[in-house]
mmCIF file of C-alpha atoms and ligand atoms in Angstrom:
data_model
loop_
_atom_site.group_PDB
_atom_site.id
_atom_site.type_symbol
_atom_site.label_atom_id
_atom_site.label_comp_id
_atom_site.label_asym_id
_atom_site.label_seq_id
_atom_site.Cartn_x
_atom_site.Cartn_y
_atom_site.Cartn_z
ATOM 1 C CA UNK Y 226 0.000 0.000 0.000
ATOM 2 C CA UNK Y 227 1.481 3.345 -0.534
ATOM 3 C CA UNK Y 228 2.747 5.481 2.301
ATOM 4 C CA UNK Y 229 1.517 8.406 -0.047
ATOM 5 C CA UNK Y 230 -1.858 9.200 -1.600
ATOM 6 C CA UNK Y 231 -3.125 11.990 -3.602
ATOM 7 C CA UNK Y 232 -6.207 13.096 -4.942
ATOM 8 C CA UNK Y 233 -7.173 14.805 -7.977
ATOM 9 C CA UNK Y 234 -10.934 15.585 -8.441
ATOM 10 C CA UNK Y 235 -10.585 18.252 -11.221
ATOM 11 C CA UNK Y 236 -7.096 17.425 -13.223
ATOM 12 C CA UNK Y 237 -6.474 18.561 -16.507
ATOM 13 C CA UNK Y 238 -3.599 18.546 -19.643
ATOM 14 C CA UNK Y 239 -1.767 21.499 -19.634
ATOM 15 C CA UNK Y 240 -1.346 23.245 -22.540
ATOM 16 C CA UNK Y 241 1.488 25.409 -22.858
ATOM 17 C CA UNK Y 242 2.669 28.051 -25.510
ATOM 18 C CA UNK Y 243 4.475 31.611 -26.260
ATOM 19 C CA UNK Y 244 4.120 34.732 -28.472
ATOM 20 C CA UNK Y 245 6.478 38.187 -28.401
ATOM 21 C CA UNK Y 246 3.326 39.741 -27.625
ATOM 22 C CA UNK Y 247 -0.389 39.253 -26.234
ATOM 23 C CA UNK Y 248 -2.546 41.424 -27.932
ATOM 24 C CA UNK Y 249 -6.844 41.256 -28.349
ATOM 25 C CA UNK Y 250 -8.259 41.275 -31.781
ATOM 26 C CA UNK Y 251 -5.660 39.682 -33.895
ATOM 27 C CA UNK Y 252 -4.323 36.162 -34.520
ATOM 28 C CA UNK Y 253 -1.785 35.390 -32.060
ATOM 29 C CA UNK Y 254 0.211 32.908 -34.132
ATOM 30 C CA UNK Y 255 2.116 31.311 -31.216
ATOM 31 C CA UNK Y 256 5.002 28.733 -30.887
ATOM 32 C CA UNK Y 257 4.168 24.831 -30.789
ATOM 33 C CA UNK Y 258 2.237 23.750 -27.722
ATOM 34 C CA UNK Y 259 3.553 21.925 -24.961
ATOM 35 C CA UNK Y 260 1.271 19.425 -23.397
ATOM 36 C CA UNK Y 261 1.757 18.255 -19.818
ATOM 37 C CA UNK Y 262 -0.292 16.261 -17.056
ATOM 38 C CA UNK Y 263 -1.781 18.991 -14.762
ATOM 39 C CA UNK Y 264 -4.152 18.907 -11.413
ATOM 40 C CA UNK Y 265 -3.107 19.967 -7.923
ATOM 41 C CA UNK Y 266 -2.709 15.705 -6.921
ATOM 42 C CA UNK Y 267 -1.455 14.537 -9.986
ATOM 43 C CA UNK Y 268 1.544 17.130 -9.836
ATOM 44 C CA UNK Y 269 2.012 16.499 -5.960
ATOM 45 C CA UNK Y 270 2.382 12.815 -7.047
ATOM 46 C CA UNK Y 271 4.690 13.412 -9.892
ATOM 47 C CA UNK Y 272 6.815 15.361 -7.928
ATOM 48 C CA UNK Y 273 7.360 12.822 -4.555
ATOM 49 C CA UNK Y 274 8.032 9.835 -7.351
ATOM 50 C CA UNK Y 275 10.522 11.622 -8.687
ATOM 51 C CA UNK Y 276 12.325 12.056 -5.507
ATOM 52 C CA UNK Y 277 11.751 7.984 -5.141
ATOM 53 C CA UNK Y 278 8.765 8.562 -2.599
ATOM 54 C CA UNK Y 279 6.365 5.526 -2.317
ATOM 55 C CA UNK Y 280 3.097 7.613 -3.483
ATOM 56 C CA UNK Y 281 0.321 6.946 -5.770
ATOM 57 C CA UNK Y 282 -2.518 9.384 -6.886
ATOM 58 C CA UNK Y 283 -6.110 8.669 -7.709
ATOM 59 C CA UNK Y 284 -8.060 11.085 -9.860
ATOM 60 C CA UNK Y 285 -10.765 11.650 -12.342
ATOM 61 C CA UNK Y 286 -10.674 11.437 -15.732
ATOM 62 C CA UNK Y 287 -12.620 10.984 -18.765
ATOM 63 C CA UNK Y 288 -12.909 11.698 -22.351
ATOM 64 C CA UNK Y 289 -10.422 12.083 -25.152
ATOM 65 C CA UNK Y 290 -8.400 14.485 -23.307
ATOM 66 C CA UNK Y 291 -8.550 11.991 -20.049
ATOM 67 C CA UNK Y 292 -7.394 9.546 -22.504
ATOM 68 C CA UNK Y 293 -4.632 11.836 -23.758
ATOM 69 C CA UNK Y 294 -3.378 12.797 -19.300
ATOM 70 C CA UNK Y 295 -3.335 8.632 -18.903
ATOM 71 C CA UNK Y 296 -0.909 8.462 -22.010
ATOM 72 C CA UNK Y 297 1.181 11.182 -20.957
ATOM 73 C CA UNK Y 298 1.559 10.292 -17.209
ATOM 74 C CA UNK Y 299 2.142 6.318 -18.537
ATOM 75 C CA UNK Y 300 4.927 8.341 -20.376
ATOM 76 C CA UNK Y 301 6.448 9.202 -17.519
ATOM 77 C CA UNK Y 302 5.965 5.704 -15.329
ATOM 78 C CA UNK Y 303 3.207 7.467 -13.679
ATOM 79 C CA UNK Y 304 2.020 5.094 -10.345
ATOM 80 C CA UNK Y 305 -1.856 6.057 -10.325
ATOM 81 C CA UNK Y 306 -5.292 4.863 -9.997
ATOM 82 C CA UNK Y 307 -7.574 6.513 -12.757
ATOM 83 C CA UNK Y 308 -11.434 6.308 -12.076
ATOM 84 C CA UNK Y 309 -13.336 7.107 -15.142
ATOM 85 C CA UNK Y 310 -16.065 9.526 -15.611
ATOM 86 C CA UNK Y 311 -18.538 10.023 -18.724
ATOM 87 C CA UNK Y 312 -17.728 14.136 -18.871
ATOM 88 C CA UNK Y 313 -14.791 15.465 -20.932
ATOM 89 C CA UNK Y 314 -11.592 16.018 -18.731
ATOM 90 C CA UNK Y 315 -10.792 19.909 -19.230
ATOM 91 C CA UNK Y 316 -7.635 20.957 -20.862
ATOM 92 C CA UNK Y 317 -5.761 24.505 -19.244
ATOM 93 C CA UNK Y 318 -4.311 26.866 -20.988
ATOM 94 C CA UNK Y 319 -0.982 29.173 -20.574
ATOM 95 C CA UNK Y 320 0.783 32.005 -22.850
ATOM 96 C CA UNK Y 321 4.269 32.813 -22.013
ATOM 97 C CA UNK Y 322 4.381 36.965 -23.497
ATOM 98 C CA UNK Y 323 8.670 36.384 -24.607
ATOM 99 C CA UNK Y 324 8.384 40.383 -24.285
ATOM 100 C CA UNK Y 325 7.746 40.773 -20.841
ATOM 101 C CA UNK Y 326 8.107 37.193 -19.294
ATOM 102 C CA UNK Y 327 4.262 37.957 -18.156
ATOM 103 C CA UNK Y 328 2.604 34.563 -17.972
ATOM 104 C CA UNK Y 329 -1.042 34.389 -18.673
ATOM 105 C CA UNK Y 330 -2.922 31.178 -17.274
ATOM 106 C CA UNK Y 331 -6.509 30.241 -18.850
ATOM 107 C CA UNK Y 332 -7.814 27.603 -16.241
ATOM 108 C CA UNK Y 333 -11.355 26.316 -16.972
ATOM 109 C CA UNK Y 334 -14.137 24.944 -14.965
ATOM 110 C CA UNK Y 335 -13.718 20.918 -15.711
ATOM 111 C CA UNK Y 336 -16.889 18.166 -16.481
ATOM 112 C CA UNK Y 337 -19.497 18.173 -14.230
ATOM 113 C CA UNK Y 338 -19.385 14.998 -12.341
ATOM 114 C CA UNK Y 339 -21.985 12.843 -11.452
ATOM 115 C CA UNK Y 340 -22.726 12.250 -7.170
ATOM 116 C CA UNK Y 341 -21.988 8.362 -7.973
ATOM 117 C CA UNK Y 342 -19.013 9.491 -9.674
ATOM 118 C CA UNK Y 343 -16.826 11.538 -6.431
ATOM 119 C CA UNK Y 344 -18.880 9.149 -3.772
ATOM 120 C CA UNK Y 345 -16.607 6.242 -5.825
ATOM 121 C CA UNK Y 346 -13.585 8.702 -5.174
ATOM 122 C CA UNK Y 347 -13.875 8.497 -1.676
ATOM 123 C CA UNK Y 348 -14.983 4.870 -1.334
ATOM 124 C CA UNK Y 349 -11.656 3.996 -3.369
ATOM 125 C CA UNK Y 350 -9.544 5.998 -1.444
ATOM 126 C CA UNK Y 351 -11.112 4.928 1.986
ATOM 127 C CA UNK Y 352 -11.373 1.194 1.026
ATOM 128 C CA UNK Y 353 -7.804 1.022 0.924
ATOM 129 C CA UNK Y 354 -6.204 -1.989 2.627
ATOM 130 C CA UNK Y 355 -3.834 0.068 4.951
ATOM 131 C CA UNK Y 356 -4.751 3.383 5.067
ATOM 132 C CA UNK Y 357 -1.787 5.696 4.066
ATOM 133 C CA UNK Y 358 0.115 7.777 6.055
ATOM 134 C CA UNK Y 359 -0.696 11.123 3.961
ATOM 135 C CA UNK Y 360 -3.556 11.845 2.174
ATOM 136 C CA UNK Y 361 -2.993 15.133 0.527
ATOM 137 C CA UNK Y 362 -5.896 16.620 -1.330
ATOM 138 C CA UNK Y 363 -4.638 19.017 -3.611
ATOM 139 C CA UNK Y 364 -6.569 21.149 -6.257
ATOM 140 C CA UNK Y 365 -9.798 22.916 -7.533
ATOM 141 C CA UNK Y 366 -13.561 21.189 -7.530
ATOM 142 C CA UNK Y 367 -15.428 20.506 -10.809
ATOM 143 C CA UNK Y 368 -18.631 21.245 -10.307
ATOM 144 C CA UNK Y 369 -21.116 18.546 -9.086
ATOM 145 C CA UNK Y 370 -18.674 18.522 -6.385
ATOM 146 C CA UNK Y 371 -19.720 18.512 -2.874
ATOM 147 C CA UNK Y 372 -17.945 21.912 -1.200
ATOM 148 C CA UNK Y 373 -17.796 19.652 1.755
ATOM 149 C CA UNK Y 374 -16.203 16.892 -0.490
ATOM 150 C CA UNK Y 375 -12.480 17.247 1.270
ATOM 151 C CA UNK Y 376 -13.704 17.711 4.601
ATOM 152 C CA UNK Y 377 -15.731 14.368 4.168
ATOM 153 C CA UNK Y 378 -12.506 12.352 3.130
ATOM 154 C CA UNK Y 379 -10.722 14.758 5.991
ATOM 155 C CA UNK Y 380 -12.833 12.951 8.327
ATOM 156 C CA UNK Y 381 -12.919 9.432 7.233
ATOM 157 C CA UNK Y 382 -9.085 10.104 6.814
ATOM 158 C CA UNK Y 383 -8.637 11.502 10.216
ATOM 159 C CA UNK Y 384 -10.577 8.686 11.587
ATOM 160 C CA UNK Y 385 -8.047 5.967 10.525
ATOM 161 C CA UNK Y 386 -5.045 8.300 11.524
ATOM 162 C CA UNK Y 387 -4.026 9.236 8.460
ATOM 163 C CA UNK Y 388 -2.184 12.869 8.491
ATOM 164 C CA UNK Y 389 -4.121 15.082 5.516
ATOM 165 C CA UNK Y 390 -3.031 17.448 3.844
ATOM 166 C CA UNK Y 391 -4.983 20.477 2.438
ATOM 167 C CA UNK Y 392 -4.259 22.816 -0.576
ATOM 168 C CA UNK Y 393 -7.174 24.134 -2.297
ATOM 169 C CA UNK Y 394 -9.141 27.305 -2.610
ATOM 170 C CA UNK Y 395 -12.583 28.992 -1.929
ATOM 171 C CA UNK Y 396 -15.693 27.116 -0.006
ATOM 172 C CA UNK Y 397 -13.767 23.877 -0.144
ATOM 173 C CA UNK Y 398 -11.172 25.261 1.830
ATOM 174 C CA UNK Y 399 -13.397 26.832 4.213
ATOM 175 C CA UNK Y 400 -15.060 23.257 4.673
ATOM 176 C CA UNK Y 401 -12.369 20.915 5.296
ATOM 177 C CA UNK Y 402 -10.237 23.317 7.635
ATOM 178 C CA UNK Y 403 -13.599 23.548 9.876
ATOM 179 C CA UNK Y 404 -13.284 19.492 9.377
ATOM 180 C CA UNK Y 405 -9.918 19.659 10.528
ATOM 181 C CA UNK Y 406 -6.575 18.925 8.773
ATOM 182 C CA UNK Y 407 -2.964 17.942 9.649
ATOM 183 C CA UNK Y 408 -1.428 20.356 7.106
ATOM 184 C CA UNK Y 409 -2.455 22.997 5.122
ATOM 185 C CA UNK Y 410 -0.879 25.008 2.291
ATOM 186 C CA UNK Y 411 -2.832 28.642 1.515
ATOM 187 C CA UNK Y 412 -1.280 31.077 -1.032
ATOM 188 C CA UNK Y 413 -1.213 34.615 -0.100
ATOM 189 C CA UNK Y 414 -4.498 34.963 -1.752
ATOM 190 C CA UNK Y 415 -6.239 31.969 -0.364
ATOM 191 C CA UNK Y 416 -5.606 33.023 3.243
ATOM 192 C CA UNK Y 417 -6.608 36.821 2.362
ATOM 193 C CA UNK Y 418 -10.147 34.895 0.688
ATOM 194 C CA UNK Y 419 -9.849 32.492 4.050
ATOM 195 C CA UNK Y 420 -9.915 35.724 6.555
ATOM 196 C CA UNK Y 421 -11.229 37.883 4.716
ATOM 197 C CA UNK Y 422 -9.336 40.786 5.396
ATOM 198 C CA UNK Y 423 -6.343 42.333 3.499
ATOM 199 C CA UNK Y 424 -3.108 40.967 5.241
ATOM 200 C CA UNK Y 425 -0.819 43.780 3.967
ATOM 201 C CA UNK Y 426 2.063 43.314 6.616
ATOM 202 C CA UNK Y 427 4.124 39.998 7.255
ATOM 203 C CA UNK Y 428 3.307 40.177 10.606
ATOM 204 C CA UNK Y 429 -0.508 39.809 10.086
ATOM 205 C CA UNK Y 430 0.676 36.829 7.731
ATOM 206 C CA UNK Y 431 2.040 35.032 10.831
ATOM 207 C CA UNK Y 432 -1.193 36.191 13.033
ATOM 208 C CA UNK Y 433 -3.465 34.677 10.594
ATOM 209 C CA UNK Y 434 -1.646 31.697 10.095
ATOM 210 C CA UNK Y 435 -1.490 31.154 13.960
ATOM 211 C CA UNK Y 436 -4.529 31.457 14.221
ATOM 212 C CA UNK Y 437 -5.644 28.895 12.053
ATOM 213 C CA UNK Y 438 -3.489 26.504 14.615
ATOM 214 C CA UNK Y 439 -5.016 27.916 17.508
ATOM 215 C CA UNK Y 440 -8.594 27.028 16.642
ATOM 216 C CA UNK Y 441 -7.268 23.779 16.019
ATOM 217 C CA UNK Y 442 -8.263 23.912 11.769
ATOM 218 C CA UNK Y 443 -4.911 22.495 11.176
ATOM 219 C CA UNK Y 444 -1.295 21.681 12.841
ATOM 220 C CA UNK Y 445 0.641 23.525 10.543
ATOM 221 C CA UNK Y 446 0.217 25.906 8.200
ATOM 222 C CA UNK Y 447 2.990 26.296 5.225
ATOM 223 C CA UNK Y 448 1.916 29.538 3.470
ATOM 224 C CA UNK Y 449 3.596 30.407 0.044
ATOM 225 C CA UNK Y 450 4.353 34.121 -0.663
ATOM 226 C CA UNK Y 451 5.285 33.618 -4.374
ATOM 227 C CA UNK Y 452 8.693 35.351 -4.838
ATOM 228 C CA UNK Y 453 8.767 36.100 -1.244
ATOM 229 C CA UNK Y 454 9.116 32.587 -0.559
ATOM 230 C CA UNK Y 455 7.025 30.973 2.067
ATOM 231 C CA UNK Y 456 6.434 30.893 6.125
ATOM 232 C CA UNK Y 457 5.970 27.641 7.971
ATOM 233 C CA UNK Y 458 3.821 28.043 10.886
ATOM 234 C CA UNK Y 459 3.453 25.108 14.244
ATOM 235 C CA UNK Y 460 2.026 25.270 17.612
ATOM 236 C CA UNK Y 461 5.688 26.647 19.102
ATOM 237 C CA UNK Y 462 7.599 27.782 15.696
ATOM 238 C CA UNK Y 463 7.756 29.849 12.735
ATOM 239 C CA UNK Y 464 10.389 29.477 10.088
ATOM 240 C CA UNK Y 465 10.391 31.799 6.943
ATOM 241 C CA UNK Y 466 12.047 31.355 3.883
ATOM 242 C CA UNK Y 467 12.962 33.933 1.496
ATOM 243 C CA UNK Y 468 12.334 33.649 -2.006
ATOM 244 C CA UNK Y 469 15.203 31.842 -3.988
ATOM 245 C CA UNK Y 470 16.133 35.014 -7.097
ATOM 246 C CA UNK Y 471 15.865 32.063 -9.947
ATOM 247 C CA UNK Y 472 14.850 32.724 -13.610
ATOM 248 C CA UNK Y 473 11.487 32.310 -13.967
ATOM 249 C CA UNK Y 474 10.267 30.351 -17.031
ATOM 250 C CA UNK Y 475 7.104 29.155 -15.645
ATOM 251 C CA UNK Y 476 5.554 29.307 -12.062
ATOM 252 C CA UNK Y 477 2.962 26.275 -12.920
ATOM 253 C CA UNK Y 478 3.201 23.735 -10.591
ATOM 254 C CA UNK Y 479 5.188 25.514 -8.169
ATOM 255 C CA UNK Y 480 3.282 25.395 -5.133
ATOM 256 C CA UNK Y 481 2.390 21.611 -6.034
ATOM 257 C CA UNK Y 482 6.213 20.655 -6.278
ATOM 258 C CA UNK Y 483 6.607 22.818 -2.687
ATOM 259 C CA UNK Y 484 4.203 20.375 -0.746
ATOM 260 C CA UNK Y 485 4.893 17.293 -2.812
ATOM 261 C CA UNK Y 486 8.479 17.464 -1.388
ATOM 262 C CA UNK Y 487 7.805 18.663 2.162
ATOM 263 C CA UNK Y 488 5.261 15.772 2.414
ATOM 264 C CA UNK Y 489 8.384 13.268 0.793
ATOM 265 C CA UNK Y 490 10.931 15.013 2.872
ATOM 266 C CA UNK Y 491 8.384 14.618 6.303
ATOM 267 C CA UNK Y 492 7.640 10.568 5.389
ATOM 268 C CA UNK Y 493 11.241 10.270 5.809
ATOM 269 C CA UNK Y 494 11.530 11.449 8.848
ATOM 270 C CA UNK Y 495 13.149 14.702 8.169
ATOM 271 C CA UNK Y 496 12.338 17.650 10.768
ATOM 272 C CA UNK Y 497 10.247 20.384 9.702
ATOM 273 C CA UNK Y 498 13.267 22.459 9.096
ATOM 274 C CA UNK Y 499 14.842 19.920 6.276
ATOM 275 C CA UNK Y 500 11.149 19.267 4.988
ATOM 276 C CA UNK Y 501 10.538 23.263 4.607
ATOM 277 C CA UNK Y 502 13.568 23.564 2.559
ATOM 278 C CA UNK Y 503 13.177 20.519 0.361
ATOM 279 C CA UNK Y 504 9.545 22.300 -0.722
ATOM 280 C CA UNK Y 505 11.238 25.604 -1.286
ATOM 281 C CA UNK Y 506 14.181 23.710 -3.534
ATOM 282 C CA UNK Y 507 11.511 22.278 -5.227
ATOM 283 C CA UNK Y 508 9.332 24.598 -5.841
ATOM 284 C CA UNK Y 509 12.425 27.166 -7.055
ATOM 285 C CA UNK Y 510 13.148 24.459 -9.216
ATOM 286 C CA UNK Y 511 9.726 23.844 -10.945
ATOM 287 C CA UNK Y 512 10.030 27.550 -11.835
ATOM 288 C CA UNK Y 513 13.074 27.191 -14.341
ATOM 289 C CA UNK Y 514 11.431 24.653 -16.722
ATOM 290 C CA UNK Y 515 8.553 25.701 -18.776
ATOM 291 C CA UNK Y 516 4.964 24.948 -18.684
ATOM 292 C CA UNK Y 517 4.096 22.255 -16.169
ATOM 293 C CA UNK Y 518 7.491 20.640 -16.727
ATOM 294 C CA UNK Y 519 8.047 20.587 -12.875
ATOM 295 C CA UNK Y 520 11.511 19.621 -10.975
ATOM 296 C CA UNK Y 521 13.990 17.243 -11.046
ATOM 297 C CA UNK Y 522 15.982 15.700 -8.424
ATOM 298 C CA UNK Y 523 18.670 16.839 -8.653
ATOM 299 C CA UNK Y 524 17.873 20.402 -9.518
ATOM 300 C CA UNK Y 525 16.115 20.029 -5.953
ATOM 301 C CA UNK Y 526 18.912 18.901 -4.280
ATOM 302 C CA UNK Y 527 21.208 21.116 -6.037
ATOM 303 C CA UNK Y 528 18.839 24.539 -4.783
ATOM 304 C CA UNK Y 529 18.481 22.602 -1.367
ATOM 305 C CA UNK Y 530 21.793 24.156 -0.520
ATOM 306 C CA UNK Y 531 21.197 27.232 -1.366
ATOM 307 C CA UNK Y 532 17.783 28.009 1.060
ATOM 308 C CA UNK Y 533 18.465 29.512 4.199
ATOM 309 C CA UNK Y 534 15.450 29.435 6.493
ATOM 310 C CA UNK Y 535 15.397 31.374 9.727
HETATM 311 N N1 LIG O 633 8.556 34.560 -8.903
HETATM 312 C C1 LIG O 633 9.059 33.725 -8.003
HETATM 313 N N2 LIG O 633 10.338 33.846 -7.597
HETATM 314 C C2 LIG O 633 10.861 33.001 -6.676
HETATM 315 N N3 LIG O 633 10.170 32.004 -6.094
HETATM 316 C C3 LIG O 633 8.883 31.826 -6.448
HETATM 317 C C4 LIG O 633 8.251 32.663 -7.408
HETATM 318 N N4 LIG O 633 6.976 32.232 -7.578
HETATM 319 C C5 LIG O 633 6.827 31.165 -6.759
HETATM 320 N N5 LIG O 633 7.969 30.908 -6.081
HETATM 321 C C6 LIG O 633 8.220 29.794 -5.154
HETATM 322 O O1 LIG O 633 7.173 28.853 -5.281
HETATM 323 C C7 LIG O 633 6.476 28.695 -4.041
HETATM 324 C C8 LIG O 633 4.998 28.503 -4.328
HETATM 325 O O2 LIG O 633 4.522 29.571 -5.107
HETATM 326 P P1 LIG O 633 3.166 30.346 -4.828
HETATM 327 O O3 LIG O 633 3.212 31.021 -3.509
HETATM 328 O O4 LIG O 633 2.936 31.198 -6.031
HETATM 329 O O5 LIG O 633 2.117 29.167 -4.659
HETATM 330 P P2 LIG O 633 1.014 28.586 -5.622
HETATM 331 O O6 LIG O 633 0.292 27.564 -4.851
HETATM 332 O O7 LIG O 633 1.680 28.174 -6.898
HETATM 333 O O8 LIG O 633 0.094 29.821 -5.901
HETATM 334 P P3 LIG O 633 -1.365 29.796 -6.519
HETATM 335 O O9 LIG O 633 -2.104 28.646 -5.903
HETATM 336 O O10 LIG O 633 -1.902 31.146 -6.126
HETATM 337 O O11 LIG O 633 -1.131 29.599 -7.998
HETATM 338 C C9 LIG O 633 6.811 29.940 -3.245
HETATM 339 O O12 LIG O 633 6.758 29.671 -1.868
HETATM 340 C C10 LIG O 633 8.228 30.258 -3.722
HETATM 341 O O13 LIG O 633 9.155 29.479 -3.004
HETATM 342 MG MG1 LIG O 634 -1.652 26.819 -5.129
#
């Protein structure tokens, strides 16, 4: 059984390209497409394999373009458990501007699934003969989708000791931090939407992210700052991490590459310290490859020696 599971309700192919300029009106006659496997748990999942991590990820996926993310992630040796559904998985879309390094990212809504077709999500992933260790539930809903569908599997996940793990946005967020989670990851933005109120100063970051401890919503709290880095907030610490200055190609995948390798790093053993700089070094390293191309290992451990975290 694998010490590692991830789950991706609303993945996608990733469809990558670039033009000198993004303009309205006109034809933007761009360069050849790059297609990748996208989706908050598939990426997770691509990312801890990599680094040799004993993880497999179930998701949702139907459709010619479902059929086209199972080809591409048997490309790559891909350990997953597909579950098919009759709607059309969605393909995402991102322009590179070459003039300004500006990356624009077209993300659409996914098939509407079915309530037979996420209730077999969760009896999959809760049937499992061991449960795992980590359950991380990474990624946006399609709609049919339960809000309440991670803090259901939070639950029945909690229930048989398994440590979850949270990164998502909106009402679904909301939900399965009321549930109760071991870990979760907000962006700036998502913990702004979370609170509601602006956050301006680093030192409200830290309040708001203790706060979510306090109440109990979830042990820690990693929160990702973009090219500010990231803060890694516990009942009795707070490490921050500044932003590593790396050439940006693409920031796709970034934040999915930074809690795929804390979650390897923390299955190991590692202390929160290590852990918190093996998801920086990976998520600095997802940002030098293009599209969803996401990190290697040893671009990771290469940048590993280069965080400092205080
Ligand atoms: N421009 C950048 N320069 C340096 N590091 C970056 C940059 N963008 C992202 N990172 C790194 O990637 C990590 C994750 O990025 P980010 O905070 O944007 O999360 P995200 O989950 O990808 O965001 P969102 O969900 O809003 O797309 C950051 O903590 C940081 O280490
Ligand atoms: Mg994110």
């Amino acid at each position: 059984m694998p010490e590692i599971v991830t789950i991706t309700l609303n993945p996608a192919v990733d469809v990558a390209t670039s033009i000198e300029r993004v303009v309205d009106t006109r034809k933007l006659r761009c360069s050849a497409a790059r297609r990748d496997p996208g989706g908050g748990g598939i990426n997770v999942a691509r990312v801890i394999q990599r680094l040799g991590g004993d993880c497999s990820a179930f998701y949702l996926a139907g459709g010619a373009t479902g059929q086209m993310l199972r080809r591409l992630l048997d490309a790559e040796a891909f350990t997953g458990v597909c579950i098919e559904i009759a709607g059309e998985t969605r393909e995402n879309f991102s322009v590179h501007e070459q003039s300004t390094g500006l990356e624009y990212r077209f993300v659409l809504p996914g098939p509407t699934l079915a309530a037979f077709e996420w209730q077999r999500c969760i009896n999959e992933v809760t049937a499992l003969k061991a449960p795992p260790r980590y359950l991380v539930m990474s990624g946006s809903l399609p709609p049919g989708a339960p809000a309440d569908i991670y803090a259901q599997l939070a639950r029945l996940a909690c229930a048989q000791e398994t440590r979850v793990v949270l990164d998502t946005s909106g009402p679904a967020l909301d939900a399965a931090l009321a549930a109760g989670v071991w870990l979760v990851k907000p962006s700036l933005n998502e913990l702004r939407d979370l609170t509601g109120r602006p956050l301006v100063e680093e030192a409200e970051w830290i309040a708001a992210a203790q706060d979510i401890v306090r109440s109990g919503h979830a042990r820690i709290v990693a929160l990702t700052l973009g090219e500010q880095g990231a803060l890694l907030v516990t009942a009795d610490r707070c490490l921050r991490a500044a932003g590593l200055p790396v050439k940006v190609s693409s920031s796709i995948g970034a934040g999915d590459s930074f809690v795929g390798a804390l979650i390897w790093a923390l299955n190991r053993g590692a202390g929160i310290d290590e852990a918190f700089r093996y998801g920086m070094a990976a998520a600095s390293a997802t940002l030098l490859g293009a599209g969803t191309a996401l990190c290697e290992r040893g671009e990771i451990e290469r940048l590993y020696r280069e965080i400092s975290i205080r």
